[in-house]
Amino acid sequence: MKNILKNEYDIQQMRISGKITANVLEMIEPYIVPNASTEDIDKICYYYITQVKQAIPACLGYKNFPKSICISINDVVCHGIPNKKLLLKNGDIVNIDVSVIKNNYYTDASKMFFVGSVSKKNKLLCKIAKKSLYLSLKCIKNKKKINTIGKIIQQYVEKKNFSVVKEYCGHGIGKNFHEFPHILHFYNQNDYIIMQTGMIFTIEPMVNEKAPFVHCMEDGWTVKTKDGGLSAQYEHTILVTKHGCEIITHQKNEKIPKILFNT
């Protein structure tokens, strides 16, 4: 267990990386407009990460993923590949997932964007996904069971008559993209892992409009809902502290503090 706990140097480096990841998501917002090519959005992010921030896009080349970010539109749950022929349309909901390496440390975050005029129903799906993440952060602190995270997310999402994707989960992160522990977004009573001060992991619930079932497309990456319902996701990289948590990838205009003190 000790090797998954970050020391003060690790934490400081991940704050630097996390700030860059957050900055990418803040920077790209004005470009999320009707008729924008997802390939152009990817190129803007690539330039910003590599040239402006002198960092590395972690997705590019990861298990042969061909682009710098993931862009998942409407019924795409995750891992959407940017493409010059894929244009954003008015009314789309879009997840942009950014992972950055800076000084050999990874951080990971994603959020939803609205393209033009989006229906109230679709905005609600995104709101519930974000709220499920925020609610789960309020349970995080040293010596708390890690399965509390999934319990809170699942209970809230299902109470709102949406569903949680179970095939994908959050993960430890640091000098590697994916580390121990796995962070499930549903309740698993057999998960006995206890949170400890110095753990850093992602929480990234994927919330579906209809059923929770998904399938992967022939490209080997793009994951869609099986029933064609829409999907929304928010993700943050989180540091467990003695009295709560710190959102390493906190962005401007978030309606939650960067540092939470959880009693």
PDB file of C-alpha atoms in Angstrom:
ATOM      1  CA  MET A   1       0.000   0.000   0.000  1.00  0.00           C
ATOM      2  CA  LYS A   2       2.871   2.379   0.772  1.00  0.00           C
ATOM      3  CA  ASN A   3       4.013   2.645  -2.844  1.00  0.00           C
ATOM      4  CA  ILE A   4       0.663   4.105  -3.905  1.00  0.00           C
ATOM      5  CA  LEU A   5       0.905   6.942  -1.383  1.00  0.00           C
ATOM      6  CA  LYS A   6       2.404  10.137  -2.753  1.00  0.00           C
ATOM      7  CA  ASN A   7       5.041  12.116  -0.882  1.00  0.00           C
ATOM      8  CA  GLU A   8       5.161  15.909  -0.752  1.00  0.00           C
ATOM      9  CA  TYR A   9       7.354  16.148  -3.855  1.00  0.00           C
ATOM     10  CA  ASP A  10       4.984  13.918  -5.837  1.00  0.00           C
ATOM     11  CA  ILE A  11       2.022  16.029  -4.718  1.00  0.00           C
ATOM     12  CA  GLN A  12       3.679  19.301  -5.707  1.00  0.00           C
ATOM     13  CA  GLN A  13       4.519  17.926  -9.151  1.00  0.00           C
ATOM     14  CA  MET A  14       0.986  16.650  -9.631  1.00  0.00           C
ATOM     15  CA  ARG A  15      -0.413  20.059  -8.693  1.00  0.00           C
ATOM     16  CA  ILE A  16       1.658  21.514 -11.534  1.00  0.00           C
ATOM     17  CA  SER A  17       0.442  18.856 -13.964  1.00  0.00           C
ATOM     18  CA  GLY A  18      -3.143  19.204 -12.692  1.00  0.00           C
ATOM     19  CA  LYS A  19      -3.118  22.949 -13.231  1.00  0.00           C
ATOM     20  CA  ILE A  20      -2.160  22.403 -16.864  1.00  0.00           C
ATOM     21  CA  THR A  21      -4.896  19.798 -17.345  1.00  0.00           C
ATOM     22  CA  ALA A  22      -7.433  22.230 -15.866  1.00  0.00           C
ATOM     23  CA  ASN A  23      -6.104  25.069 -18.041  1.00  0.00           C
ATOM     24  CA  VAL A  24      -6.647  23.012 -21.216  1.00  0.00           C
ATOM     25  CA  LEU A  25     -10.330  22.518 -20.363  1.00  0.00           C
ATOM     26  CA  GLU A  26     -10.689  26.239 -19.584  1.00  0.00           C
ATOM     27  CA  MET A  27      -8.869  27.297 -22.759  1.00  0.00           C
ATOM     28  CA  ILE A  28     -10.844  25.137 -25.189  1.00  0.00           C
ATOM     29  CA  GLU A  29     -14.359  26.287 -24.226  1.00  0.00           C
ATOM     30  CA  PRO A  30     -14.669  29.143 -26.794  1.00  0.00           C
ATOM     31  CA  TYR A  31     -13.878  26.684 -29.596  1.00  0.00           C
ATOM     32  CA  ILE A  32     -16.792  24.345 -28.795  1.00  0.00           C
ATOM     33  CA  VAL A  33     -19.217  25.765 -31.367  1.00  0.00           C
ATOM     34  CA  PRO A  34     -21.422  24.430 -34.187  1.00  0.00           C
ATOM     35  CA  ASN A  35     -19.502  23.239 -37.265  1.00  0.00           C
ATOM     36  CA  ALA A  36     -16.189  23.018 -35.404  1.00  0.00           C
ATOM     37  CA  SER A  37     -14.182  19.976 -36.478  1.00  0.00           C
ATOM     38  CA  THR A  38     -13.207  17.696 -33.612  1.00  0.00           C
ATOM     39  CA  GLU A  39      -9.802  17.299 -35.289  1.00  0.00           C
ATOM     40  CA  ASP A  40      -9.294  21.081 -35.129  1.00  0.00           C
ATOM     41  CA  ILE A  41     -10.209  21.060 -31.436  1.00  0.00           C
ATOM     42  CA  ASP A  42      -7.663  18.298 -30.889  1.00  0.00           C
ATOM     43  CA  LYS A  43      -4.966  20.285 -32.724  1.00  0.00           C
ATOM     44  CA  ILE A  44      -5.661  23.388 -30.625  1.00  0.00           C
ATOM     45  CA  CYS A  45      -5.266  21.324 -27.456  1.00  0.00           C
ATOM     46  CA  TYR A  46      -2.099  19.677 -28.771  1.00  0.00           C
ATOM     47  CA  TYR A  47      -0.505  23.045 -29.517  1.00  0.00           C
ATOM     48  CA  TYR A  48      -1.546  24.471 -26.149  1.00  0.00           C
ATOM     49  CA  ILE A  49      -0.255  21.469 -24.166  1.00  0.00           C
ATOM     50  CA  THR A  50       3.045  21.095 -26.027  1.00  0.00           C
ATOM     51  CA  GLN A  51       3.959  24.661 -26.980  1.00  0.00           C
ATOM     52  CA  VAL A  52       2.282  26.912 -24.411  1.00  0.00           C
ATOM     53  CA  LYS A  53       2.580  24.619 -21.379  1.00  0.00           C
ATOM     54  CA  GLN A  54       5.644  22.590 -22.425  1.00  0.00           C
ATOM     55  CA  ALA A  55       3.896  19.386 -21.406  1.00  0.00           C
ATOM     56  CA  ILE A  56       2.969  16.090 -23.073  1.00  0.00           C
ATOM     57  CA  PRO A  57      -0.553  14.954 -24.072  1.00  0.00           C
ATOM     58  CA  ALA A  58      -0.808  11.599 -22.291  1.00  0.00           C
ATOM     59  CA  CYS A  59      -3.432  10.134 -24.629  1.00  0.00           C
ATOM     60  CA  LEU A  60      -1.337  10.568 -27.783  1.00  0.00           C
ATOM     61  CA  GLY A  61       0.123   7.157 -28.592  1.00  0.00           C
ATOM     62  CA  TYR A  62      -1.201   5.541 -25.413  1.00  0.00           C
ATOM     63  CA  LYS A  63      -1.930   1.957 -26.526  1.00  0.00           C
ATOM     64  CA  ASN A  64      -1.844   3.441 -30.062  1.00  0.00           C
ATOM     65  CA  PHE A  65      -4.569   6.030 -29.411  1.00  0.00           C
ATOM     66  CA  PRO A  66      -4.071   8.410 -32.373  1.00  0.00           C
ATOM     67  CA  LYS A  67      -4.996  11.805 -30.900  1.00  0.00           C
ATOM     68  CA  SER A  68      -4.106  14.113 -28.004  1.00  0.00           C
ATOM     69  CA  ILE A  69      -7.531  14.243 -26.316  1.00  0.00           C
ATOM     70  CA  CYS A  70     -10.769  12.260 -26.315  1.00  0.00           C
ATOM     71  CA  ILE A  71     -13.912  13.965 -27.640  1.00  0.00           C
ATOM     72  CA  SER A  72     -17.140  12.060 -26.932  1.00  0.00           C
ATOM     73  CA  ILE A  73     -20.376  13.402 -28.399  1.00  0.00           C
ATOM     74  CA  ASN A  74     -23.980  12.575 -27.392  1.00  0.00           C
ATOM     75  CA  ASP A  75     -24.270   8.753 -27.232  1.00  0.00           C
ATOM     76  CA  VAL A  76     -20.490   8.276 -27.101  1.00  0.00           C
ATOM     77  CA  VAL A  77     -19.700   7.338 -23.510  1.00  0.00           C
ATOM     78  CA  CYS A  78     -15.920   7.738 -23.660  1.00  0.00           C
ATOM     79  CA  HIS A  79     -12.752   7.528 -25.780  1.00  0.00           C
ATOM     80  CA  GLY A  80     -14.180   9.295 -28.832  1.00  0.00           C
ATOM     81  CA  ILE A  81     -11.461   9.854 -31.465  1.00  0.00           C
ATOM     82  CA  PRO A  82     -11.222  13.355 -33.001  1.00  0.00           C
ATOM     83  CA  ASN A  83     -11.770  13.327 -36.757  1.00  0.00           C
ATOM     84  CA  LYS A  84     -11.702  16.084 -39.387  1.00  0.00           C
ATOM     85  CA  LYS A  85     -15.017  14.799 -40.798  1.00  0.00           C
ATOM     86  CA  LEU A  86     -16.707  14.837 -37.392  1.00  0.00           C
ATOM     87  CA  LEU A  87     -18.257  18.277 -36.888  1.00  0.00           C
ATOM     88  CA  LEU A  88     -20.066  19.552 -33.817  1.00  0.00           C
ATOM     89  CA  LYS A  89     -23.756  20.329 -34.298  1.00  0.00           C
ATOM     90  CA  ASN A  90     -26.095  22.703 -32.537  1.00  0.00           C
ATOM     91  CA  GLY A  91     -27.629  20.895 -29.554  1.00  0.00           C
ATOM     92  CA  ASP A  92     -24.777  18.413 -29.046  1.00  0.00           C
ATOM     93  CA  ILE A  93     -23.425  17.605 -25.608  1.00  0.00           C
ATOM     94  CA  VAL A  94     -19.688  16.941 -25.693  1.00  0.00           C
ATOM     95  CA  ASN A  95     -17.218  15.454 -23.249  1.00  0.00           C
ATOM     96  CA  ILE A  96     -13.600  16.492 -23.597  1.00  0.00           C
ATOM     97  CA  ASP A  97     -11.159  14.292 -21.701  1.00  0.00           C
ATOM     98  CA  VAL A  98      -7.658  15.682 -21.152  1.00  0.00           C
ATOM     99  CA  SER A  99      -4.664  13.874 -19.672  1.00  0.00           C
ATOM    100  CA  VAL A 100      -1.317  15.603 -19.343  1.00  0.00           C
ATOM    101  CA  ILE A 101       2.232  14.576 -18.411  1.00  0.00           C
ATOM    102  CA  LYS A 102       4.436  17.253 -16.860  1.00  0.00           C
ATOM    103  CA  ASN A 103       7.804  16.410 -15.297  1.00  0.00           C
ATOM    104  CA  ASN A 104       6.870  12.701 -15.591  1.00  0.00           C
ATOM    105  CA  TYR A 105       3.628  13.093 -13.589  1.00  0.00           C
ATOM    106  CA  TYR A 106       0.181  12.385 -15.032  1.00  0.00           C
ATOM    107  CA  THR A 107      -3.142  14.065 -14.272  1.00  0.00           C
ATOM    108  CA  ASP A 108      -6.529  13.477 -15.850  1.00  0.00           C
ATOM    109  CA  ALA A 109      -9.819  15.408 -16.044  1.00  0.00           C
ATOM    110  CA  SER A 110     -12.877  15.783 -18.246  1.00  0.00           C
ATOM    111  CA  LYS A 111     -16.028  17.870 -18.447  1.00  0.00           C
ATOM    112  CA  MET A 112     -19.123  18.385 -20.555  1.00  0.00           C
ATOM    113  CA  PHE A 113     -19.617  21.257 -23.005  1.00  0.00           C
ATOM    114  CA  PHE A 114     -22.815  22.460 -24.682  1.00  0.00           C
ATOM    115  CA  VAL A 115     -22.800  23.193 -28.426  1.00  0.00           C
ATOM    116  CA  GLY A 116     -25.098  26.099 -29.250  1.00  0.00           C
ATOM    117  CA  SER A 117     -28.606  25.689 -27.818  1.00  0.00           C
ATOM    118  CA  VAL A 118     -28.971  22.475 -25.792  1.00  0.00           C
ATOM    119  CA  SER A 119     -32.294  21.080 -24.562  1.00  0.00           C
ATOM    120  CA  LYS A 120     -33.215  21.213 -20.862  1.00  0.00           C
ATOM    121  CA  LYS A 121     -33.403  17.413 -20.789  1.00  0.00           C
ATOM    122  CA  ASN A 122     -29.844  17.038 -22.031  1.00  0.00           C
ATOM    123  CA  LYS A 123     -28.554  19.755 -19.734  1.00  0.00           C
ATOM    124  CA  LEU A 124     -30.140  17.887 -16.829  1.00  0.00           C
ATOM    125  CA  LEU A 125     -28.209  14.708 -17.693  1.00  0.00           C
ATOM    126  CA  CYS A 126     -24.961  16.688 -17.563  1.00  0.00           C
ATOM    127  CA  LYS A 127     -25.955  18.393 -14.332  1.00  0.00           C
ATOM    128  CA  ILE A 128     -26.671  15.044 -12.640  1.00  0.00           C
ATOM    129  CA  ALA A 129     -23.318  13.623 -13.808  1.00  0.00           C
ATOM    130  CA  LYS A 130     -21.464  16.616 -12.391  1.00  0.00           C
ATOM    131  CA  LYS A 131     -23.441  16.593  -9.152  1.00  0.00           C
ATOM    132  CA  SER A 132     -22.752  12.873  -8.656  1.00  0.00           C
ATOM    133  CA  LEU A 133     -19.014  13.580  -8.817  1.00  0.00           C
ATOM    134  CA  TYR A 134     -19.266  16.573  -6.482  1.00  0.00           C
ATOM    135  CA  LEU A 135     -21.331  14.619  -3.946  1.00  0.00           C
ATOM    136  CA  SER A 136     -18.779  11.809  -3.897  1.00  0.00           C
ATOM    137  CA  LEU A 137     -15.986  14.260  -3.070  1.00  0.00           C
ATOM    138  CA  LYS A 138     -17.727  15.109   0.183  1.00  0.00           C
ATOM    139  CA  CYS A 139     -17.119  11.584   1.516  1.00  0.00           C
ATOM    140  CA  ILE A 140     -13.398  11.520   0.832  1.00  0.00           C
ATOM    141  CA  LYS A 141     -10.960  11.586   3.728  1.00  0.00           C
ATOM    142  CA  ASN A 142      -8.324   9.511   5.473  1.00  0.00           C
ATOM    143  CA  LYS A 143      -9.514   6.139   6.869  1.00  0.00           C
ATOM    144  CA  LYS A 144     -12.847   6.151   4.999  1.00  0.00           C
ATOM    145  CA  LYS A 145     -13.883   3.130   2.891  1.00  0.00           C
ATOM    146  CA  ILE A 146     -13.207   3.723  -0.784  1.00  0.00           C
ATOM    147  CA  ASN A 147     -16.460   1.998  -1.834  1.00  0.00           C
ATOM    148  CA  THR A 148     -18.375   4.908  -0.293  1.00  0.00           C
ATOM    149  CA  ILE A 149     -17.531   6.860  -3.463  1.00  0.00           C
ATOM    150  CA  GLY A 150     -19.416   4.463  -5.741  1.00  0.00           C
ATOM    151  CA  LYS A 151     -22.271   4.084  -3.282  1.00  0.00           C
ATOM    152  CA  ILE A 152     -22.933   7.831  -3.229  1.00  0.00           C
ATOM    153  CA  ILE A 153     -22.685   8.153  -7.031  1.00  0.00           C
ATOM    154  CA  GLN A 154     -24.957   5.189  -7.789  1.00  0.00           C
ATOM    155  CA  GLN A 155     -27.609   6.133  -5.223  1.00  0.00           C
ATOM    156  CA  TYR A 156     -27.817   9.718  -6.454  1.00  0.00           C
ATOM    157  CA  VAL A 157     -27.832   8.898 -10.184  1.00  0.00           C
ATOM    158  CA  GLU A 158     -30.435   6.139  -9.905  1.00  0.00           C
ATOM    159  CA  LYS A 159     -32.637   8.290  -7.685  1.00  0.00           C
ATOM    160  CA  LYS A 160     -32.717  10.762 -10.584  1.00  0.00           C
ATOM    161  CA  ASN A 161     -33.743   7.936 -12.974  1.00  0.00           C
ATOM    162  CA  PHE A 162     -30.455   7.788 -14.855  1.00  0.00           C
ATOM    163  CA  SER A 163     -27.907   4.929 -14.864  1.00  0.00           C
ATOM    164  CA  VAL A 164     -24.213   4.474 -14.115  1.00  0.00           C
ATOM    165  CA  VAL A 165     -21.851   2.752 -16.555  1.00  0.00           C
ATOM    166  CA  LYS A 166     -20.122  -0.123 -14.740  1.00  0.00           C
ATOM    167  CA  GLU A 167     -17.517  -1.223 -17.311  1.00  0.00           C
ATOM    168  CA  TYR A 168     -15.189   1.734 -16.724  1.00  0.00           C
ATOM    169  CA  CYS A 169     -13.821   3.162 -13.508  1.00  0.00           C
ATOM    170  CA  GLY A 170     -11.555   5.748 -11.969  1.00  0.00           C
ATOM    171  CA  HIS A 171      -7.971   4.837 -11.105  1.00  0.00           C
ATOM    172  CA  GLY A 172      -4.898   5.726  -9.162  1.00  0.00           C
ATOM    173  CA  ILE A 173      -2.590   8.091 -11.033  1.00  0.00           C
ATOM    174  CA  GLY A 174       0.885   9.522 -10.593  1.00  0.00           C
ATOM    175  CA  LYS A 175       4.059   8.534 -12.426  1.00  0.00           C
ATOM    176  CA  ASN A 176       1.831   6.133 -14.359  1.00  0.00           C
ATOM    177  CA  PHE A 177      -1.392   6.858 -16.217  1.00  0.00           C
ATOM    178  CA  HIS A 178      -3.289   4.067 -14.471  1.00  0.00           C
ATOM    179  CA  GLU A 179      -2.345   2.870 -11.003  1.00  0.00           C
ATOM    180  CA  PHE A 180      -3.956   1.121  -8.048  1.00  0.00           C
ATOM    181  CA  PRO A 181      -6.645   1.485  -6.696  1.00  0.00           C
ATOM    182  CA  HIS A 182      -9.641   1.117  -9.007  1.00  0.00           C
ATOM    183  CA  ILE A 183     -12.419   3.595  -8.193  1.00  0.00           C
ATOM    184  CA  LEU A 184     -15.819   2.071  -8.981  1.00  0.00           C
ATOM    185  CA  HIS A 185     -18.759   4.402  -9.601  1.00  0.00           C
ATOM    186  CA  PHE A 186     -21.246   1.917  -8.168  1.00  0.00           C
ATOM    187  CA  TYR A 187     -21.418   0.196  -4.796  1.00  0.00           C
ATOM    188  CA  ASN A 188     -19.316  -2.923  -4.302  1.00  0.00           C
ATOM    189  CA  GLN A 189     -19.707  -4.272  -0.781  1.00  0.00           C
ATOM    190  CA  ASN A 190     -16.640  -6.501  -1.246  1.00  0.00           C
ATOM    191  CA  ASP A 191     -14.292  -3.570  -1.825  1.00  0.00           C
ATOM    192  CA  TYR A 192     -12.504  -3.228   1.516  1.00  0.00           C
ATOM    193  CA  ILE A 193      -9.856  -0.681   0.496  1.00  0.00           C
ATOM    194  CA  ILE A 194      -9.500   2.225   2.903  1.00  0.00           C
ATOM    195  CA  MET A 195      -8.594   5.729   1.715  1.00  0.00           C
ATOM    196  CA  GLN A 196      -5.304   7.041   3.072  1.00  0.00           C
ATOM    197  CA  THR A 197      -3.734  10.478   3.174  1.00  0.00           C
ATOM    198  CA  GLY A 198      -1.495  10.793   0.109  1.00  0.00           C
ATOM    199  CA  MET A 199      -3.568   8.651  -2.236  1.00  0.00           C
ATOM    200  CA  ILE A 200      -4.252  10.321  -5.585  1.00  0.00           C
ATOM    201  CA  PHE A 201      -6.876   8.911  -7.930  1.00  0.00           C
ATOM    202  CA  THR A 202      -9.458   9.915 -10.499  1.00  0.00           C
ATOM    203  CA  ILE A 203     -13.213   9.865 -10.053  1.00  0.00           C
ATOM    204  CA  GLU A 204     -14.972   9.894 -13.417  1.00  0.00           C
ATOM    205  CA  PRO A 205     -18.615   8.752 -13.365  1.00  0.00           C
ATOM    206  CA  MET A 206     -20.228   8.051 -16.733  1.00  0.00           C
ATOM    207  CA  VAL A 207     -23.962   8.616 -16.506  1.00  0.00           C
ATOM    208  CA  ASN A 208     -26.398   7.352 -19.149  1.00  0.00           C
ATOM    209  CA  GLU A 209     -29.761   8.788 -20.062  1.00  0.00           C
ATOM    210  CA  LYS A 210     -31.271   5.306 -20.445  1.00  0.00           C
ATOM    211  CA  ALA A 211     -29.757   1.873 -19.671  1.00  0.00           C
ATOM    212  CA  PRO A 212     -26.173   1.507 -18.397  1.00  0.00           C
ATOM    213  CA  PHE A 213     -25.082  -0.899 -21.142  1.00  0.00           C
ATOM    214  CA  VAL A 214     -22.327   0.058 -23.595  1.00  0.00           C
ATOM    215  CA  HIS A 215     -20.398  -1.409 -26.515  1.00  0.00           C
ATOM    216  CA  CYS A 216     -17.050  -0.641 -28.137  1.00  0.00           C
ATOM    217  CA  MET A 217     -16.949   0.252 -31.827  1.00  0.00           C
ATOM    218  CA  GLU A 218     -14.747  -1.358 -34.494  1.00  0.00           C
ATOM    219  CA  ASP A 219     -12.018   1.270 -34.057  1.00  0.00           C
ATOM    220  CA  GLY A 220     -11.238  -0.383 -30.722  1.00  0.00           C
ATOM    221  CA  TRP A 221     -11.690   2.833 -28.733  1.00  0.00           C
ATOM    222  CA  THR A 222     -15.033   4.583 -29.181  1.00  0.00           C
ATOM    223  CA  VAL A 223     -17.519   3.386 -26.560  1.00  0.00           C
ATOM    224  CA  LYS A 224     -21.224   4.070 -27.172  1.00  0.00           C
ATOM    225  CA  THR A 225     -24.438   3.383 -25.293  1.00  0.00           C
ATOM    226  CA  LYS A 226     -26.107   0.204 -26.573  1.00  0.00           C
ATOM    227  CA  ASP A 227     -29.554   1.808 -26.750  1.00  0.00           C
ATOM    228  CA  GLY A 228     -28.530   5.106 -28.357  1.00  0.00           C
ATOM    229  CA  GLY A 229     -29.307   7.115 -25.232  1.00  0.00           C
ATOM    230  CA  LEU A 230     -27.050  10.048 -24.410  1.00  0.00           C
ATOM    231  CA  SER A 231     -24.196   9.868 -21.915  1.00  0.00           C
ATOM    232  CA  ALA A 232     -22.373  12.455 -19.780  1.00  0.00           C
ATOM    233  CA  GLN A 233     -19.167  12.353 -17.752  1.00  0.00           C
ATOM    234  CA  TYR A 234     -17.149  14.567 -15.437  1.00  0.00           C
ATOM    235  CA  GLU A 235     -13.727  13.682 -14.061  1.00  0.00           C
ATOM    236  CA  HIS A 236     -11.244  15.090 -11.581  1.00  0.00           C
ATOM    237  CA  THR A 237      -7.893  13.985 -10.173  1.00  0.00           C
ATOM    238  CA  ILE A 238      -8.250  13.931  -6.384  1.00  0.00           C
ATOM    239  CA  LEU A 239      -5.757  13.952  -3.490  1.00  0.00           C
ATOM    240  CA  VAL A 240      -6.890  12.368  -0.220  1.00  0.00           C
ATOM    241  CA  THR A 241      -5.956  14.549   2.761  1.00  0.00           C
ATOM    242  CA  LYS A 242      -6.176  13.951   6.501  1.00  0.00           C
ATOM    243  CA  HIS A 243      -9.423  15.898   6.788  1.00  0.00           C
ATOM    244  CA  GLY A 244     -10.886  15.658   3.293  1.00  0.00           C
ATOM    245  CA  CYS A 245      -9.547  16.069  -0.218  1.00  0.00           C
ATOM    246  CA  GLU A 246      -7.978  18.432  -2.722  1.00  0.00           C
ATOM    247  CA  ILE A 247      -9.158  18.683  -6.330  1.00  0.00           C
ATOM    248  CA  ILE A 248      -5.837  18.623  -8.214  1.00  0.00           C
ATOM    249  CA  THR A 249      -7.558  19.508 -11.540  1.00  0.00           C
ATOM    250  CA  HIS A 250      -9.875  22.209 -10.142  1.00  0.00           C
ATOM    251  CA  GLN A 251     -11.012  24.722 -12.781  1.00  0.00           C
ATOM    252  CA  LYS A 252     -12.297  28.281 -12.726  1.00  0.00           C
ATOM    253  CA  ASN A 253     -16.037  28.748 -12.179  1.00  0.00           C
ATOM    254  CA  GLU A 254     -16.489  25.396 -10.415  1.00  0.00           C
ATOM    255  CA  LYS A 255     -19.229  25.465  -7.813  1.00  0.00           C
ATOM    256  CA  ILE A 256     -17.152  23.529  -5.321  1.00  0.00           C
ATOM    257  CA  PRO A 257     -13.978  24.564  -3.473  1.00  0.00           C
ATOM    258  CA  LYS A 258     -10.568  23.248  -4.499  1.00  0.00           C
ATOM    259  CA  ILE A 259      -9.979  21.974  -0.952  1.00  0.00           C
ATOM    260  CA  LEU A 260     -12.752  20.199   0.974  1.00  0.00           C
ATOM    261  CA  PHE A 261     -12.791  19.635   4.721  1.00  0.00           C
ATOM    262  CA  ASN A 262     -15.027  16.631   5.297  1.00  0.00           C
ATOM    263  CA  THR A 263     -16.192  15.938   8.835  1.00  0.00           C
TER     264      THR A 263
END
